[in-house]
Amino acid sequence: MNIILASTSTLFGGSYLEYLREELIDLYSGIDELVFIPFARPGGISHDGYTEKARMFFETLGIKVKGVHEFEDMKQAVNDAQAFFTGGGNTFLLVKTLHEEGLMTLLRENVQQGKPYLGCSAGSNIGGQNMKTTNDMPIVYPPSFECMGLVPFNLNPHYLDPDPGLKHNGETRETRIREFLTQNDLKVIGLREGNWIRKKGDRIRVEGSELTRIFEPGKEPYEIGPGSEL
Amino acid sequence: MNIILASTSTLFGGSYLEYLREELIDLYSGIDELVFIPFARPGGISHDGYTEKARMFFETLGIKVKGVHEFEDMKQAVNDAQAFFTGGGNTFLLVKTLHEEGLMTLLRENVQQGKPYLGCSAGSNIGGQNMKTTNDMPIVYPPSFECMGLVPFNLNPHYLDPDPGLKHNGETRETRIREFLTQNDLKVIGLREGNWIRKKGDRIRVEGSELTRIFEPGKEPYEIGPGSEL
């Protein structure tokens, strides 16, 4: 496999995908067209508008972008694609749409064949085993929480440390993930903004500018540095 | 109906349910025993431990507390109860358990008969039309997101204003609720900590120390003060 699962598309103050530029040149090496999956975006921007945003960035890498929604037969489009990119937004909406269109399994099969895959945020969540560690609001009811399982764990994108100054009784991100572990026997990668997971062949590493926080059943959470194997 | 749906059980720096004491004396007037629903709590505290926490508070009001999980026949327990209290925790776990045990509809019917109901946080979410505006992590997959619908809208407990100093690209609460409105034609009450919804008969008001933020399809969000009708 040849995939990147990134915490976010955009760093604070940065421009779209810019911090991943060098990685994306490596990921999409030899590719001149990719299929973009815009289904996570619930509002403010249409599927066409969202695809256009991706298209403008990938133009600078010499890669053409087609939105999967532009094809009459989306399954055929996935099978014919050279590579994929799934943008962020709402994971519930993304997972619901992929299951309902019969694309979740098909996408997994195509990525498992070695086609490059980039996910950002919600698009990274679907690379995990299931979407049970998303931060998103359950604005729609998906027929299943199961995802592609490209990696043998779950991700928590946009991982955020507790704010000790906040006078609020909502749960912290760490509390939420610990709650997940009371109900599920599965490792969770707390992926801070600036970090991504890189799987190339069978090797899985975490990369980026920040430490990464790992949550495992029966263990205290711990941190690993960029370049660590997962 | 005679219900309170509170944003939180505990104010920052306060003790359990203390800020609601006067309201609870009114809600549970004439009641000497209530049934507590502890199913939202995913870890760190058992159903017995959670029930004990509620018991200690309600002792000071002269009200006995029984955990619904203590009964062999939970449906009978709900039908026999004088009043209810559902504690906070994870809304997915609460909703899954109530649906699987056949208690969601039964609880609604009993509350509609006039039995007092208090919900805090997750326990308030289930008073809304559905759980699609919870902040919780989807750590388990419920058979449905539908809730009791005691009020003709949804709630967002622990409503939190955006933090302008946060250098992070995760969605704000307002963004998430606006995303909900792109997919659902339903009003959402952004209930800040310190506030609660009081339904007595057919009148529904918002009470507490803070303004309340209202989100409606096709409108800009707006704020209403304590005592406003909903």
mmCIF file of C-alpha atoms in Angstrom, chain A residues 26-186:
data_model
loop_
_atom_site.group_PDB
_atom_site.id
_atom_site.type_symbol
_atom_site.label_atom_id
_atom_site.label_comp_id
_atom_site.label_asym_id
_atom_site.label_seq_id
_atom_site.Cartn_x
_atom_site.Cartn_y
_atom_site.Cartn_z
ATOM 1 C CA ASP A 26 6.464 11.134 -3.333
ATOM 2 C CA LEU A 27 2.998 9.613 -2.776
ATOM 3 C CA TYR A 28 1.724 10.408 -6.267
ATOM 4 C CA SER A 29 4.978 9.721 -8.093
ATOM 5 C CA GLY A 30 4.194 8.624 -11.687
ATOM 6 C CA ILE A 31 0.534 9.662 -11.430
ATOM 7 C CA ASP A 32 -1.024 12.337 -13.669
ATOM 8 C CA GLU A 33 -4.665 12.154 -12.550
ATOM 9 C CA LEU A 34 -6.485 11.401 -9.294
ATOM 10 C CA VAL A 35 -10.094 10.947 -8.256
ATOM 11 C CA PHE A 36 -11.234 13.290 -5.493
ATOM 12 C CA ILE A 37 -13.947 12.232 -3.027
ATOM 13 C CA PRO A 38 -15.819 15.353 -1.809
ATOM 14 C CA PHE A 39 -18.621 13.683 0.177
ATOM 15 C CA ALA A 40 -17.529 14.822 3.647
ATOM 16 C CA ARG A 41 -18.372 18.454 2.973
ATOM 17 C CA PRO A 42 -21.836 19.258 4.365
ATOM 18 C CA GLY A 43 -22.266 22.868 3.448
ATOM 19 C CA GLY A 44 -20.852 26.202 2.469
ATOM 20 C CA ILE A 45 -19.208 24.640 -0.556
ATOM 21 C CA SER A 46 -20.636 22.325 -3.221
ATOM 22 C CA HIS A 47 -19.041 19.068 -4.362
ATOM 23 C CA ASP A 48 -17.936 20.968 -7.476
ATOM 24 C CA GLY A 49 -16.512 23.831 -5.429
ATOM 25 C CA TYR A 50 -14.659 21.469 -3.116
ATOM 26 C CA THR A 51 -13.223 19.541 -6.073
ATOM 27 C CA GLU A 52 -12.093 22.836 -7.593
ATOM 28 C CA LYS A 53 -10.172 23.625 -4.404
ATOM 29 C CA ALA A 54 -8.305 20.317 -4.678
ATOM 30 C CA ARG A 55 -7.826 20.838 -8.423
ATOM 31 C CA MET A 56 -6.094 24.193 -7.898
ATOM 32 C CA PHE A 57 -3.542 22.678 -5.535
ATOM 33 C CA PHE A 58 -2.807 19.566 -7.587
ATOM 34 C CA GLU A 59 -2.399 21.623 -10.757
ATOM 35 C CA THR A 60 0.833 22.892 -9.182
ATOM 36 C CA LEU A 61 2.034 19.254 -9.042
ATOM 37 C CA GLY A 62 0.959 18.535 -12.638
ATOM 38 C CA ILE A 63 -1.834 16.204 -11.492
ATOM 39 C CA LYS A 64 -5.368 16.455 -12.884
ATOM 40 C CA VAL A 65 -8.278 16.097 -10.441
ATOM 41 C CA LYS A 66 -11.707 14.630 -11.181
ATOM 42 C CA GLY A 67 -14.498 14.591 -8.588
ATOM 43 C CA VAL A 68 -15.969 11.098 -8.172
ATOM 44 C CA HIS A 69 -19.440 12.721 -8.208
ATOM 45 C CA GLU A 70 -18.787 13.901 -11.794
ATOM 46 C CA PHE A 71 -18.975 10.312 -13.090
ATOM 47 C CA GLU A 72 -22.238 8.651 -14.021
ATOM 48 C CA ASP A 73 -20.861 5.311 -12.776
ATOM 49 C CA MET A 74 -18.923 6.106 -9.612
ATOM 50 C CA LYS A 75 -17.926 2.465 -9.040
ATOM 51 C CA GLN A 76 -16.367 2.313 -12.469
ATOM 52 C CA ALA A 77 -14.602 5.615 -11.765
ATOM 53 C CA VAL A 78 -13.034 4.152 -8.619
ATOM 54 C CA ASN A 79 -11.926 1.019 -10.462
ATOM 55 C CA ASP A 80 -10.487 3.072 -13.335
ATOM 56 C CA ALA A 81 -8.727 5.624 -11.110
ATOM 57 C CA GLN A 82 -4.943 5.903 -10.864
ATOM 58 C CA ALA A 83 -5.060 7.407 -7.347
ATOM 59 C CA PHE A 84 -7.385 8.912 -4.720
ATOM 60 C CA PHE A 85 -7.772 11.855 -2.384
ATOM 61 C CA THR A 86 -10.584 12.131 0.182
ATOM 62 C CA GLY A 87 -11.049 15.601 1.662
ATOM 63 C CA GLY A 88 -12.145 16.466 5.192
ATOM 64 C CA GLY A 89 -15.483 17.591 6.568
ATOM 65 C CA ASN A 90 -18.037 15.524 8.442
ATOM 66 C CA THR A 91 -17.095 11.852 8.869
ATOM 67 C CA PHE A 92 -20.703 10.713 9.410
ATOM 68 C CA LEU A 93 -21.761 12.207 6.091
ATOM 69 C CA LEU A 94 -18.714 10.759 4.319
ATOM 70 C CA VAL A 95 -19.163 7.242 5.744
ATOM 71 C CA LYS A 96 -22.919 7.255 5.107
ATOM 72 C CA THR A 97 -22.440 8.296 1.477
ATOM 73 C CA LEU A 98 -19.633 5.801 0.796
ATOM 74 C CA HIS A 99 -21.650 2.909 2.260
ATOM 75 C CA GLU A 100 -24.862 3.895 0.487
ATOM 76 C CA GLU A 101 -23.089 4.243 -2.865
ATOM 77 C CA GLY A 102 -21.303 0.924 -2.368
ATOM 78 C CA LEU A 103 -17.926 2.656 -2.534
ATOM 79 C CA MET A 104 -16.332 1.902 0.873
ATOM 80 C CA THR A 105 -15.330 -1.676 0.071
ATOM 81 C CA LEU A 106 -14.458 -0.843 -3.519
ATOM 82 C CA LEU A 107 -12.203 2.013 -2.459
ATOM 83 C CA ARG A 108 -10.431 -0.257 0.041
ATOM 84 C CA GLU A 109 -9.857 -2.921 -2.618
ATOM 85 C CA ASN A 110 -8.397 -0.373 -5.033
ATOM 86 C CA VAL A 111 -6.101 1.122 -2.380
ATOM 87 C CA GLN A 112 -5.000 -2.363 -1.319
ATOM 88 C CA GLN A 113 -3.900 -2.956 -4.921
ATOM 89 C CA GLY A 114 -1.331 -0.186 -4.436
ATOM 90 C CA LYS A 115 -3.108 2.876 -5.822
ATOM 91 C CA PRO A 116 -1.973 5.980 -3.897
ATOM 92 C CA TYR A 117 -4.448 7.279 -1.315
ATOM 93 C CA LEU A 118 -4.415 10.591 0.546
ATOM 94 C CA GLY A 119 -6.918 11.294 3.305
ATOM 95 C CA CYS A 120 -7.233 14.462 5.353
ATOM 96 C CA SER A 121 -9.191 14.585 8.602
ATOM 97 C CA ALA A 122 -12.500 12.775 7.814
ATOM 98 C CA GLY A 123 -10.703 11.242 4.809
ATOM 99 C CA SER A 124 -8.119 9.865 7.250
ATOM 100 C CA ASN A 125 -10.711 8.535 9.674
ATOM 101 C CA ILE A 126 -12.009 6.230 6.944
ATOM 102 C CA GLY A 127 -8.525 4.725 6.593
ATOM 103 C CA GLY A 128 -8.858 3.373 10.150
ATOM 104 C CA GLN A 129 -10.810 0.330 11.284
ATOM 105 C CA ASN A 130 -13.956 2.298 12.045
ATOM 106 C CA MET A 131 -15.137 5.875 12.591
ATOM 107 C CA LYS A 132 -15.723 5.519 16.330
ATOM 108 C CA THR A 133 -12.950 7.981 17.201
ATOM 109 C CA THR A 134 -14.045 10.873 14.997
ATOM 110 C CA ASN A 135 -14.568 14.308 16.565
ATOM 111 C CA ASP A 136 -17.466 15.072 14.271
ATOM 112 C CA MET A 137 -21.093 15.659 15.119
ATOM 113 C CA PRO A 138 -23.432 12.778 14.116
ATOM 114 C CA ILE A 139 -25.525 14.954 11.795
ATOM 115 C CA VAL A 140 -26.638 11.927 9.734
ATOM 116 C CA TYR A 141 -27.048 8.219 10.588
ATOM 117 C CA PRO A 142 -24.695 5.967 8.600
ATOM 118 C CA PRO A 143 -25.719 2.339 7.976
ATOM 119 C CA SER A 144 -22.471 1.269 9.666
ATOM 120 C CA PHE A 145 -19.461 2.835 11.422
ATOM 121 C CA GLU A 146 -17.046 0.393 9.711
ATOM 122 C CA CYS A 147 -14.350 1.931 7.518
ATOM 123 C CA MET A 148 -11.635 0.779 5.113
ATOM 124 C CA GLY A 149 -9.204 -0.571 7.719
ATOM 125 C CA LEU A 150 -6.102 0.321 5.693
ATOM 126 C CA VAL A 151 -4.198 0.424 8.993
ATOM 127 C CA PRO A 152 -4.687 -1.866 12.025
ATOM 128 C CA PHE A 153 -5.849 0.915 14.361
ATOM 129 C CA ASN A 154 -8.124 3.945 14.607
ATOM 130 C CA LEU A 155 -7.161 7.591 14.196
ATOM 131 C CA ASN A 156 -8.188 10.701 16.028
ATOM 132 C CA PRO A 157 -7.370 13.570 13.638
ATOM 133 C CA HIS A 158 -6.983 17.152 14.928
ATOM 134 C CA TYR A 159 -5.887 15.643 18.251
ATOM 135 C CA LEU A 160 -6.024 18.420 20.823
ATOM 136 C CA ASP A 161 -4.444 18.546 24.269
ATOM 137 C CA PRO A 162 -6.625 19.574 27.227
ATOM 138 C CA ASP A 163 -6.739 23.332 27.873
ATOM 139 C CA PRO A 164 -6.014 23.748 31.600
ATOM 140 C CA GLY A 165 -7.461 27.279 31.522
ATOM 141 C CA LEU A 166 -10.900 26.216 30.252
ATOM 142 C CA LYS A 167 -13.648 26.514 32.894
ATOM 143 C CA HIS A 168 -15.920 24.030 31.222
ATOM 144 C CA ASN A 169 -17.154 20.563 32.115
ATOM 145 C CA GLY A 170 -17.313 19.031 28.628
ATOM 146 C CA GLU A 171 -15.037 16.016 28.184
ATOM 147 C CA THR A 172 -11.459 16.511 26.958
ATOM 148 C CA ARG A 173 -10.312 14.648 23.858
ATOM 149 C CA GLU A 174 -8.250 12.310 26.038
ATOM 150 C CA THR A 175 -11.289 11.488 28.198
ATOM 151 C CA ARG A 176 -13.312 10.694 25.072
ATOM 152 C CA ILE A 177 -10.658 8.347 23.687
ATOM 153 C CA ARG A 178 -10.312 6.630 27.064
ATOM 154 C CA GLU A 179 -14.090 6.120 26.964
ATOM 155 C CA PHE A 180 -13.697 4.532 23.516
ATOM 156 C CA LEU A 181 -11.172 2.100 25.023
ATOM 157 C CA THR A 182 -13.682 0.951 27.660
ATOM 158 C CA GLN A 183 -15.896 -0.304 24.793
ATOM 159 C CA ASN A 184 -13.365 -1.319 22.094
ATOM 160 C CA ASP A 185 -10.138 -3.328 22.065
ATOM 161 C CA LEU A 186 -8.289 -1.215 19.497
#
